[in-house]
Structures are given as structure tokens and as C-alpha cells.
């Protein structure tokens, strides 16, 4: 089951969605749900930590 942030809007058409799988985490864009990729739990944890530190903030 894919989940999205509680900060997402009700329209839900511009969100990154994540789901746990048997071996890791699946990630997809709500605008193109048929396209998804998987990462390890450790890799996803590093991504989230970097995002929290502002690593991906736009200038």
C-alpha cells in the first residue's frame, strides 16, 4: 500500500508516494504511478536524512 505525506494536498496529483516491500521501499510519483523504483531500507533512510538536512533544497 503506497502512502504519501500528510503535508500533501487533497488533490494528490503532485506527490511522491512510498510503500514497504518484502525487501525494501518502493517509490513512485503520483502523476505516473505505473513508474516506480525500489531502494533498500538503508538507502531510503539515507535519502530521508539528507532531505531533512536540506540537501535537496532548491536555491
XYZ file of N, CA and C in Angstrom:
177
model
N 0.838 -1.174 0.000
C 0.000 0.000 0.000
C 0.891 1.248 0.000
N 0.730 2.075 -1.003
C 1.514 3.303 -1.093
C 0.940 4.364 -0.162
N 1.845 5.140 0.424
C 1.450 6.222 1.332
C 2.089 7.514 0.858
N 1.481 8.615 1.249
C 2.063 9.922 0.935
C 2.087 10.776 2.192
N 2.824 11.840 2.133
C 2.979 12.724 3.280
C 1.655 13.343 3.698
N 1.511 13.571 4.982
C 0.327 14.278 5.482
C 0.341 15.735 5.036
N 1.474 16.216 4.535
C 1.568 17.580 4.020
C 1.059 17.688 2.588
N 0.762 16.568 1.957
C 0.262 16.568 0.581
C -1.133 17.173 0.520
N -1.459 17.742 -0.625
C -2.790 18.323 -0.797
C -3.816 17.234 -1.062
N -5.063 17.564 -0.897
C -6.145 16.607 -1.126
C -6.201 16.138 -2.579
N -5.837 17.017 -3.519
C -5.888 16.617 -4.928
C -4.924 15.469 -5.202
N -3.808 15.450 -4.462
C -2.887 14.334 -4.529
C -2.249 14.074 -5.875
N -2.151 15.092 -6.724
C -1.605 14.851 -8.057
C -0.174 15.337 -8.215
N 0.499 15.629 -7.129
C 1.869 16.113 -7.206
C 2.641 15.611 -5.991
N 2.638 14.305 -5.795
C 3.207 13.730 -4.582
C 4.186 12.611 -4.897
N 5.130 12.444 -4.008
C 5.964 11.255 -4.008
C 5.308 10.289 -3.034
N 5.118 9.054 -3.472
C 4.476 8.044 -2.638
C 5.469 6.922 -2.357
N 5.392 6.343 -1.171
C 6.294 5.265 -0.782
C 5.503 4.087 -0.228
N 6.084 2.907 -0.355
C 5.469 1.695 0.193
C 6.572 0.728 0.609
N 6.348 0.038 1.696
C 7.270 -1.032 2.088
C 7.029 -2.237 1.197
N 8.106 -2.896 0.853
C 8.008 -4.141 0.092
C 8.660 -5.242 0.920
N 8.699 -6.420 0.390
C 9.335 -7.512 1.110
C 10.829 -7.338 1.303
N 11.462 -6.533 0.450
C 12.919 -6.375 0.514
C 13.383 -4.932 0.647
N 12.494 -3.975 0.677
C 12.912 -2.584 0.760
C 11.756 -1.618 0.703
N 11.967 -0.546 -0.039
C 10.984 0.526 -0.153
C 10.757 0.827 -1.630
N 9.498 0.892 -2.038
C 9.138 1.283 -3.402
C 8.764 2.758 -3.392
N 9.187 3.471 -4.419
C 8.933 4.910 -4.531
C 8.309 5.176 -5.893
N 7.300 6.058 -5.931
C 6.681 6.422 -7.208
C 6.163 7.852 -7.144
N 5.880 8.403 -8.303
C 5.298 9.735 -8.458
C 3.798 9.556 -8.661
N 2.987 10.300 -7.930
C 1.531 10.143 -8.046
C 1.020 10.488 -9.441
N 1.790 11.285 -10.206
C 1.376 11.624 -11.570
C 1.626 10.482 -12.544
N 2.515 9.562 -12.184
C 2.850 8.422 -13.048
C 3.016 7.179 -12.172
N 1.936 6.705 -11.570
C 2.053 5.605 -10.601
C 2.557 4.291 -11.186
N 2.486 4.139 -12.500
C 2.975 2.900 -13.107
C 4.502 2.843 -13.134
N 5.158 3.990 -12.971
C 6.620 4.058 -12.945
C 7.078 4.116 -11.495
N 7.829 3.127 -11.093
C 8.307 3.102 -9.714
C 9.690 2.480 -9.658
N 10.363 2.707 -8.567
C 11.667 2.083 -8.372
C 11.788 1.671 -6.913
N 12.725 0.791 -6.649
C 12.915 0.299 -5.296
C 14.286 0.640 -4.758
N 14.354 0.797 -3.464
C 15.614 1.052 -2.771
C 15.651 0.191 -1.509
N 16.844 0.000 -0.997
C 16.979 -0.732 0.257
C 16.487 0.142 1.404
N 16.120 -0.445 2.523
C 15.732 0.371 3.676
C 16.846 1.330 4.101
N 18.098 0.873 4.061
C 19.216 1.745 4.439
C 19.359 2.910 3.468
N 19.226 2.629 2.178
C 19.313 3.695 1.177
C 18.208 4.714 1.337
N 17.005 4.246 1.620
C 15.894 5.170 1.818
C 16.119 6.001 3.080
N 16.640 5.383 4.113
C 16.946 6.119 5.342
C 17.964 7.219 5.107
N 18.990 6.919 4.300
C 19.991 7.954 3.981
C 19.370 9.087 3.174
N 18.477 8.749 2.242
C 17.791 9.773 1.452
C 16.957 10.682 2.353
N 16.183 10.104 3.252
C 15.338 10.896 4.154
C 16.199 11.783 5.054
N 17.288 11.242 5.577
C 18.175 12.034 6.429
C 18.754 13.219 5.661
N 19.168 12.999 4.417
C 19.713 14.087 3.599
C 18.645 15.131 3.299
N 17.431 14.689 3.029
C 16.339 15.635 2.766
C 16.057 16.484 3.999
N 16.081 15.871 5.159
C 15.845 16.623 6.401
C 16.934 17.657 6.651
N 18.150 17.362 6.213
C 19.257 18.319 6.367
C 19.223 19.420 5.311
N 18.290 19.330 4.357
C 18.188 20.359 3.328
C 19.047 20.102 2.108
N 19.583 18.907 1.983
C 20.493 18.573 0.883
C 19.877 18.788 -0.494
N 18.565 18.648 -0.620
C 17.913 18.739 -1.921
C 17.109 20.023 -2.105
N 17.268 20.970 -1.182
C 16.546 22.238 -1.299
C 16.998 22.992 -2.550
N 16.064 23.614 -3.212
C 16.391 24.414 -4.390
C 16.961 25.756 -3.950
N 17.864 26.329 -4.761
C 18.456 27.628 -4.387
C 17.435 28.745 -4.411
